[in-house]
Structure formats: C-alpha cells, structure tokens
XYZ file of C-alpha atoms in Angstrom:
490
model
C 14.183 -31.479 29.284
C 14.500 -34.856 31.532
C 17.797 -34.483 31.321
C 17.850 -30.309 32.287
C 15.748 -31.353 34.968
C 18.248 -34.087 36.167
C 21.351 -30.807 36.293
C 18.858 -28.633 37.957
C 18.584 -31.390 41.150
C 22.382 -32.359 40.795
C 22.620 -28.476 40.701
C 20.588 -27.445 44.120
C 21.782 -30.700 45.171
C 25.359 -29.404 45.818
C 24.525 -26.371 46.634
C 22.381 -27.469 49.632
C 25.824 -29.871 50.725
C 28.205 -26.575 49.571
C 26.199 -24.298 52.156
C 26.185 -26.327 54.965
C 29.867 -27.129 54.895
C 30.703 -23.523 54.695
C 29.364 -22.913 57.568
C 32.185 -24.473 59.438
C 34.763 -21.701 58.246
C 32.092 -19.134 58.708
C 32.000 -20.325 62.775
C 36.005 -21.002 62.389
C 35.713 -16.951 61.009
C 33.194 -15.966 63.391
C 31.793 -14.172 60.193
C 27.975 -14.793 59.834
C 27.032 -17.534 57.136
C 25.510 -15.289 54.919
C 29.196 -14.070 53.783
C 29.606 -17.445 52.291
C 25.921 -18.335 50.626
C 26.488 -15.052 48.182
C 29.520 -15.565 47.753
C 28.626 -19.271 46.002
C 25.797 -17.327 44.314
C 28.031 -14.284 43.148
C 30.392 -17.361 41.437
C 27.573 -19.119 40.289
C 25.922 -15.711 38.578
C 29.122 -16.155 35.902
C 27.767 -19.520 34.946
C 24.176 -18.877 35.453
C 21.553 -15.587 34.191
C 19.079 -14.637 36.669
C 18.143 -11.212 37.218
C 14.819 -12.015 38.742
C 14.324 -9.645 41.592
C 10.005 -10.682 41.992
C 10.795 -14.198 42.963
C 14.353 -13.427 44.875
C 11.699 -10.582 47.201
C 9.241 -12.964 47.649
C 11.697 -16.091 48.450
C 12.641 -13.808 50.733
C 10.597 -12.675 52.063
C 9.598 -16.111 52.873
C 12.317 -16.633 54.314
C 12.407 -14.159 56.496
C 8.957 -15.218 57.429
C 10.726 -18.838 58.532
C 13.995 -17.413 60.243
C 12.048 -14.926 62.360
C 9.528 -17.489 63.557
C 12.164 -19.459 64.711
C 14.349 -16.799 65.989
C 10.801 -15.921 68.736
C 10.087 -19.958 69.053
C 14.445 -19.411 70.349
C 13.379 -16.337 72.749
C 12.266 -16.489 76.365
C 10.064 -14.187 77.562
C 12.196 -14.458 81.057
C 15.260 -13.181 79.091
C 13.813 -10.035 77.297
C 10.917 -9.119 80.161
C 13.571 -6.643 81.549
C 15.272 -5.146 78.130
C 11.699 -5.156 75.961
C 11.807 -1.768 76.614
C 15.196 -0.770 75.348
C 14.790 -3.496 72.585
C 11.980 -1.064 71.385
C 13.529 2.032 71.422
C 16.396 0.754 69.842
C 13.679 -1.150 67.113
C 11.764 2.550 66.419
C 13.752 5.481 67.764
C 17.319 3.256 67.040
C 15.932 3.007 63.185
C 14.895 6.403 62.394
C 18.020 8.435 63.701
C 19.836 5.590 61.724
C 17.804 6.360 58.765
C 18.041 9.687 59.008
C 22.345 10.164 59.498
C 22.691 7.687 56.332
C 20.241 9.412 54.465
C 22.070 12.353 54.411
C 25.232 11.297 53.942
C 23.975 9.510 50.751
C 22.359 12.598 49.328
C 26.074 13.874 48.627
C 27.675 10.875 48.228
C 25.186 8.893 45.806
C 24.240 12.819 44.852
C 20.290 11.137 44.486
C 17.175 13.546 45.705
C 16.521 13.753 49.586
C 13.559 11.331 49.050
C 15.675 8.729 47.690
C 18.751 8.945 50.034
C 16.256 8.521 52.638
C 15.008 5.852 51.242
C 18.177 4.614 50.887
C 18.459 5.112 54.611
C 15.249 3.019 55.339
C 16.542 0.219 53.476
C 19.975 -0.097 55.605
C 18.530 1.270 59.447
C 17.354 -2.267 60.641
C 19.924 -5.187 61.770
C 18.924 -8.523 60.139
C 17.684 -11.268 62.352
C 19.227 -13.864 60.634
C 22.641 -12.396 60.554
C 22.780 -11.935 64.426
C 20.726 -15.006 65.144
C 23.444 -16.664 64.047
C 26.234 -14.657 65.229
C 25.185 -14.337 68.331
C 24.171 -18.094 68.908
C 27.877 -19.902 69.518
C 29.470 -16.385 71.012
C 29.697 -16.318 75.056
C 28.550 -12.674 75.552
C 26.237 -11.299 78.403
C 22.475 -12.588 78.079
C 21.338 -9.471 78.652
C 23.362 -7.673 75.688
C 21.892 -10.331 73.609
C 18.959 -11.309 74.033
C 18.061 -6.884 73.273
C 19.739 -7.781 70.319
C 17.917 -9.743 69.143
C 14.761 -8.368 70.137
C 16.344 -5.782 68.641
C 16.610 -7.413 65.292
C 13.811 -9.407 65.434
C 11.051 -6.998 65.958
C 12.955 -3.470 64.099
C 12.011 -5.700 60.467
C 8.294 -4.007 60.228
C 9.949 -0.594 61.216
C 12.404 -0.777 58.194
C 9.896 -2.567 56.086
C 6.903 0.729 56.872
C 9.498 3.331 56.163
C 11.261 2.033 52.963
C 7.046 1.739 51.285
C 6.056 4.457 52.611
C 8.900 6.421 51.399
C 8.379 4.391 47.966
C 4.843 5.589 47.704
C 6.056 9.270 48.974
C 8.127 9.695 45.757
C 5.419 7.901 43.135
C 2.493 10.583 45.262
C 4.550 13.362 46.451
C 1.096 14.563 48.437
C 1.370 11.202 49.919
C -0.572 13.009 53.615
C 2.135 12.382 56.558
C -0.672 11.619 58.970
C -1.784 9.427 56.935
C 1.330 6.964 57.059
C 1.693 7.522 61.018
C -2.050 6.260 61.181
C -0.667 3.878 58.612
C 2.172 2.984 60.845
C 0.044 2.791 64.306
C -2.984 -0.327 62.542
C 0.127 -2.039 61.261
C 2.120 -2.288 64.260
C -0.849 -3.041 66.012
C -2.884 -5.297 63.762
C 0.926 -7.238 63.719
C 1.161 -7.212 67.445
C -2.440 -8.359 67.722
C -2.982 -11.325 65.637
C 0.628 -12.619 66.542
C -0.631 -12.826 69.671
C -4.434 -14.097 69.095
C -2.628 -17.074 66.120
C -0.347 -17.851 68.356
C -2.445 -18.404 71.195
C -4.780 -21.061 68.849
C -1.572 -22.562 66.991
C -0.472 -23.855 71.271
C -3.652 -24.867 72.415
C -4.255 -27.326 68.725
C -1.040 -28.283 68.768
C -1.295 -29.746 72.214
C -4.785 -31.114 71.390
C -4.711 -32.988 68.214
C -3.522 -36.331 68.048
C -1.149 -37.352 64.777
C -0.692 -40.031 63.358
C 3.242 -38.788 63.000
C 5.436 -36.675 65.469
C 7.030 -35.111 61.975
C 3.681 -33.445 60.698
C 3.344 -30.655 64.305
C 6.359 -29.161 62.477
C 4.586 -28.774 59.823
C 1.796 -27.686 61.612
C 3.241 -24.858 63.671
C 5.269 -23.836 60.098
C 1.931 -23.399 58.698
C 0.622 -21.394 61.514
C 3.446 -18.910 60.889
C 2.990 -18.720 57.043
C -0.751 -18.240 57.860
C -0.212 -15.570 60.355
C 2.034 -13.092 58.010
C -0.449 -13.941 54.863
C -3.664 -13.202 57.335
C -1.881 -10.252 58.958
C -0.748 -8.802 55.693
C -3.997 -9.362 54.207
C -5.234 -6.148 56.625
C -2.666 -4.558 55.919
C -0.897 -5.584 59.036
C 3.210 -5.866 60.116
C 3.340 -9.530 59.163
C 6.955 -9.976 60.038
C 6.196 -8.591 63.184
C 3.137 -11.214 63.357
C 4.959 -13.459 63.022
C 8.297 -12.552 65.277
C 5.151 -12.620 67.997
C 3.712 -15.692 67.691
C 6.631 -17.407 67.617
C 7.539 -15.764 71.099
C 3.684 -17.466 72.001
C 4.661 -20.391 70.824
C 8.140 -20.859 72.156
C 7.258 -19.395 76.292
C 4.173 -22.046 75.619
C 3.762 -25.100 77.394
C 4.233 -27.313 73.986
C 3.847 -30.710 73.639
C 6.249 -30.916 70.954
C 8.268 -27.900 71.360
C 11.865 -29.698 71.060
C 10.499 -31.642 68.059
C 9.050 -28.193 66.468
C 12.879 -26.409 67.527
C 14.747 -29.242 65.725
C 12.590 -28.318 62.872
C 12.832 -24.795 62.380
C 16.327 -24.786 63.066
C 17.480 -26.920 59.877
C 14.487 -25.594 57.600
C 15.504 -21.892 58.722
C 19.568 -22.919 58.176
C 17.769 -24.202 54.089
C 15.831 -20.976 53.639
C 19.465 -19.121 53.956
C 21.503 -21.539 52.277
C 18.620 -20.756 49.125
C 17.590 -17.017 50.281
C 21.664 -15.564 49.532
C 22.672 -17.879 46.828
C 19.354 -16.298 45.359
C 20.263 -12.840 46.115
C 24.122 -13.530 45.061
C 23.013 -14.471 42.254
C 20.747 -11.302 41.633
C 24.346 -9.191 41.638
C 26.014 -8.867 39.151
C 30.276 -8.592 40.736
C 31.093 -6.084 38.123
C 29.148 -3.343 39.002
C 30.064 -3.383 41.974
C 33.147 -2.743 41.416
C 31.782 0.861 40.058
C 30.250 1.732 43.016
C 33.010 -0.062 45.396
C 34.380 3.611 46.770
C 31.044 4.495 47.547
C 29.743 1.849 49.060
C 32.413 1.199 50.792
C 32.587 4.749 52.756
C 28.592 4.449 53.576
C 29.348 1.078 55.238
C 31.779 3.153 57.341
C 29.363 6.042 58.282
C 26.507 3.607 59.307
C 29.033 1.184 60.951
C 30.492 4.004 63.374
C 28.818 7.017 63.052
C 24.788 6.311 62.160
C 24.713 3.410 64.231
C 26.246 4.681 67.448
C 24.442 7.479 67.023
C 21.307 6.042 67.125
C 22.004 2.814 69.904
C 23.345 6.103 72.309
C 20.553 8.342 71.723
C 17.734 5.359 71.750
C 19.467 4.392 74.467
C 19.627 7.684 76.864
C 17.616 6.640 79.741
C 18.289 3.126 79.160
C 20.584 1.662 82.017
C 23.458 0.490 80.250
C 27.102 0.874 80.858
C 29.469 2.721 77.831
C 31.346 -0.198 77.176
C 27.293 -2.232 76.665
C 25.992 0.185 74.749
C 29.266 0.304 72.841
C 28.888 -3.478 72.129
C 25.575 -3.296 70.929
C 25.964 -0.499 68.504
C 29.367 -2.319 66.522
C 26.814 -5.650 66.574
C 23.940 -4.034 64.312
C 24.556 -6.496 61.773
C 23.035 -5.928 58.647
C 22.055 -9.577 56.177
C 19.360 -10.591 54.588
C 16.196 -7.768 55.446
C 18.194 -4.524 53.758
C 19.143 -6.793 50.191
C 15.241 -7.896 50.836
C 14.284 -3.984 51.278
C 16.377 -3.362 47.676
C 14.343 -4.855 45.825
C 11.473 -2.934 46.873
C 13.122 0.312 44.961
C 13.842 -2.013 41.925
C 10.168 -3.584 41.460
C 9.275 0.347 41.822
C 11.041 0.867 38.987
C 12.683 3.814 40.092
C 15.189 5.589 38.424
C 17.798 4.620 41.256
C 16.670 0.911 42.282
C 19.431 -0.451 40.583
C 22.220 1.705 41.751
C 20.254 1.262 45.436
C 20.264 -2.588 45.323
C 23.961 -2.741 44.788
C 25.319 -0.257 47.415
C 23.171 -1.917 49.825
C 24.666 -5.216 48.982
C 27.878 -4.294 49.120
C 27.518 -2.136 52.553
C 25.920 -5.854 53.745
C 28.666 -7.553 52.459
C 31.435 -4.747 54.253
C 28.936 -4.714 57.903
C 28.922 -8.964 57.839
C 32.597 -9.105 56.742
C 34.319 -6.618 59.396
C 31.333 -6.795 62.311
C 30.496 -9.992 62.551
C 34.225 -11.245 63.366
C 35.235 -8.674 65.252
C 31.803 -8.971 67.929
C 33.390 -11.380 70.032
C 37.108 -9.924 70.619
C 35.815 -6.379 71.192
C 33.457 -7.971 73.385
C 36.292 -9.876 75.578
C 38.092 -6.021 75.470
C 35.383 -4.801 76.840
C 34.774 -7.621 79.693
C 31.311 -8.482 78.712
C 32.431 -11.836 78.099
C 29.025 -14.098 80.218
C 29.441 -17.612 81.768
C 28.209 -20.484 79.943
C 24.738 -21.169 80.630
C 23.606 -25.227 80.096
C 20.535 -25.660 78.344
C 17.659 -26.035 79.859
C 15.518 -29.608 78.544
C 11.774 -28.547 77.006
C 9.253 -28.949 79.833
C 7.548 -31.701 77.737
C 8.253 -33.044 74.646
C 6.395 -35.922 73.090
C 6.894 -38.531 70.572
C 3.731 -40.275 68.656
C 4.227 -43.377 68.452
C 3.113 -44.657 64.569
C -1.125 -44.976 64.549
C -0.376 -46.833 68.488
C -2.253 -44.845 71.195
C 0.691 -44.374 73.015
C 3.630 -41.541 73.212
C 6.995 -41.091 74.575
C 7.358 -37.514 76.690
C 10.201 -36.549 77.529
C 9.784 -34.198 80.522
C 12.574 -31.239 82.128
C 12.213 -31.402 85.740
C 12.620 -28.030 87.623
C 13.128 -26.836 91.298
C 9.872 -25.253 91.493
C 7.636 -28.124 90.762
C 5.987 -29.899 93.301
C 7.653 -33.398 91.942
C 10.794 -32.603 92.584
C 12.100 -33.908 95.927
C 9.647 -37.133 95.891
C 10.005 -40.299 96.087
C 8.126 -42.416 93.076
C 5.860 -44.767 94.711
C 4.297 -41.215 96.330
C 2.667 -39.962 93.032
C -0.060 -43.064 93.016
C 0.603 -42.920 88.645
C -1.718 -44.931 86.776
C -1.241 -48.483 85.722
C -0.907 -47.636 81.809
C 1.899 -44.410 82.529
C 5.189 -45.728 83.096
C 8.244 -43.588 83.974
C 10.969 -46.190 81.807
C 14.198 -43.691 82.151
C 15.638 -40.909 84.035
C 18.206 -38.762 82.885
C 20.019 -37.307 85.540
C 24.018 -36.122 85.441
C 24.365 -37.605 81.875
C 23.057 -40.713 83.302
C 21.146 -43.014 82.513
C 18.809 -44.058 85.991
C 16.579 -46.907 86.173
C 13.422 -45.575 87.874
C 12.118 -48.138 90.937
C 9.168 -47.007 93.425
C 11.853 -44.695 96.194
C 13.829 -43.572 93.214
C 13.562 -39.477 93.878
C 12.667 -37.429 91.305
C 15.387 -34.770 91.381
C 15.270 -31.246 89.511
C 17.752 -31.117 86.989
C 15.942 -34.768 85.501
C 14.908 -35.217 82.550
C 11.969 -37.908 82.669
C 11.005 -40.388 80.189
C 7.523 -41.745 80.429
C 5.433 -43.564 77.822
C 2.160 -43.549 78.604
C -1.989 -43.486 76.306
C -2.510 -40.415 74.645
C -6.059 -39.951 76.098
C -4.518 -39.915 79.711
C -2.190 -36.230 78.880
C -3.982 -34.299 80.678
C -3.004 -36.545 83.890
C 0.025 -37.122 83.393
C 0.795 -33.118 82.858
C -1.584 -33.160 85.656
C 1.190 -35.049 87.788
C 3.872 -33.198 87.197
C 2.072 -29.921 88.311
C 0.860 -31.363 91.621
C 2.672 -33.853 92.244
C -0.377 -36.609 92.480
C -2.024 -38.801 90.619
C -5.508 -39.633 91.254
C -5.157 -42.694 93.121
C -2.883 -40.607 95.439
C -5.419 -37.537 95.026
C -8.139 -40.348 96.239
C -6.037 -40.932 99.227
C -5.607 -37.863 100.442
C -8.914 -37.093 99.817
C-alpha cells in the first residue's frame, strides 16, 4: 500500500511539473493551456482507467470556484462599468441565442429529440472564464474589448448552468411549468448577486481587521470565503458561480490590506486547479470514442464558431456602441473550455441515453474551439487594428506583510495622483515616531527617504508600523497629515 501511495505521489508531481512546463508551449503558440493539460490526461487514459464522472464534476466545480474568484479579483470595476450592459446582454441574450441556434443544428446532425438538442446547445452556449482569462491575459488587445469578454465569461456561466439543469429537469419531467423555471432563474441570479456582495463586504472587513500571525493565512481566508459563498448560495438554490464571481469583484475592488498577497496566491492556486481539472477531464474521455464522432463534432464546432456565436454577439450587441470590427473580434474570441465539459457531465450523471454522446461531442467542440480560435485571436486583433497600447500594471493601494509574531508589519503603498500625500515632503506629514518610511521605489530605482524627500505620484512607499496603528497610517495617506500635523493645524 505504501508503495502504491509513493507511486501516486510521484505521478502527481510529474503531472504538476508537466502542466507548468507546458504553459511555455501554450504561450508560444497562443493557444489556451487547457489544450495541453487535456492532452496529458488523454495520454494518461491509455495507462490509467478513470471513469468517475461524479468526482470529475466535483473537482471541476471547485476549480471553477477558484478560477472565477481569481478572475473577479483581477477585474477592475473602473474597466467593466462602461461595458456592463453589453457584457450582461452577451451573458444572457447571447447565450440564449447561441443555445437555440446550436440546438437546431444538433437536432439534425446528432439525430436527437428537440429537448436533447437544446440541452446540447445549452452545454456549449457559454464562453469559458478559464480559457478567456488565460488567452487574453497575455494579449495586447484593446482594453475595452478584453474587459467586455472577461466580464461576459465571468457572468455567463450561471446562465449556461441554469439552462442545462432546467432542460435536464424538463426532459426527465415534461410536465414542468415554464413559468416556474423563469421564476427560478430570477431567484438564482438575484440571490447569487446579493450574497456575493454581502459576503464580499464582510470578507473585506474581516481581512482588514483581523491580525493573523502569518501573511500566508490571508489568501487561505479569502479562498475560504469564496468556497463558503458558493456553498451558502447553492444551499438556498441561488447561482453559486455568479456569487463567487461577484465576491471576487467585491474584494478585488475594495481597499484590501493584503491584496497583492491574496492575488499572487490565487493566481498560482487557479493554475494548479486548472491543471488538475483539465487532466481529470482528459482522463474521463476515451480517445477511441472521439473518432466515432469526429465529423459531427467538427461540423458543430464550425457552426458554433462561424454561425451561432456571431449571430448571438451581433444581435445581443445590436444597440451597443461597438463597431463591426469590434463585434467581429468579440465573436471570434468566444472560447469554450472547462465549463462546457463540466456541464457535459450533468447528462452523464442524470443517466440520459445521450449522455456519453454529448460528453464526447462537447469535448471535441471545446478542443477545436481552443486550438483554432485560441491561436488566431491575436493575429485577428492585429489585422482588425484593435490592438491597444501597453499599460503598466498599477501597484496595489496598500499591501501588508506581517512580521511573524511581532506587533509590526511592512506595508508597501502605491501612490496615486489623487492622494493628498502626492507632492508633499515627508517632514510635512507629521509622522509618529513608530511609523517609518523605510524605502521608496521610483522609476525602478530605490530612493532613501529623508525629511525633505518629496512623495510623487507613481511611487511605491515602504512603511514599517505597528499593527495597532494601521488605521492611523491609512489616515495619513488619505489626508496627507499625521496626528501631530493635524494638532498643529488646529
């Protein structure tokens, strides 16, 4: 038994390392890393028999929670606020139209009843956050378009899940009333949005207030809140995935003291979950079965990419202020990934006769979408002249590093132009004796702080202070005055 455990651990280590190294190839060829992860799983399926759809679904949902949470935290409300309406239109109307169009073609190509064909359309109807975030993250595509696509991919999963679950229920219970399904949709979306905001505000408050001995515990706490949000929302029959994306948005756009630490952890954890999820999904498919549906899958994939997705985009963005070229790129950048494959396990677990057929066809559609669209998004953006200028990443407003069990902590603070402290000398701030500016990073150079040093917008200031004076330190950066300076002015 010990020998078997050692072999499993060795296999997991190899899989992680292969997964990490494969990202170099995916970046070079411009395709989502999921393709290589899935390929690893498919190769392993020749040596390891794995046919547990239930375990795969659980792992997939947990991975989606982590990925959506990280995607939400990366998304700036400033960027998505102007494009919120078109993104929501794509996430709802666009998914419905894509579902309907693909469903009509699936009826005749796969030869299944209408309800089942629409179910197939619902499964592949949404874009995938993991694929979109990973592909667009390294591209210099116009920020307005990437924000639209990321907001759509983060918010359209609940629509696809709702349609998939509702259609399965309708197939199993044909007497289900349509109006009850519509009420259920409103409830799921409303509760998901509400709980995501409420728990997000609570999480931000607790993360900023609680003093933990190790900085590394704060990311674990944040992930815990994300999983809790999904669980609580699902228990009251709300949209757990929407709630997770919303709590990510809420935390990511809050003044979070450990923002960068949490983001770095989430980024690595999300990659690890992607590797595990896609390898499991690759193990669940049997390559010899794909050859039987290759032509059907390829035809449906082409229909999805060149008919259904463009129709959904152009109709749902009919009144949006996007040019024809921008709508064309949005149409082509509708990548499919983990969400459709995870949703394809639902018919399997529900025992539908077409469950295995759907899983294999969806798998084929996702692979072709990732390979063809993923590798051509950047060249198409360049041809359409929709490449934006490079923007330097903004430092987080405040970032703390707890110093073990001491009462002190390091904080590095990005100075924004709107801060009163910008343009002031350090001596003018009236800093308490136990709040020290230890270093300033300016234009990639280190500046040693002195009393006559002027704080400039764009600086990153490193501060050593007691945990008990965290609020006072924040007040200095908000007002430009410490208590001593405030007392002098009064």
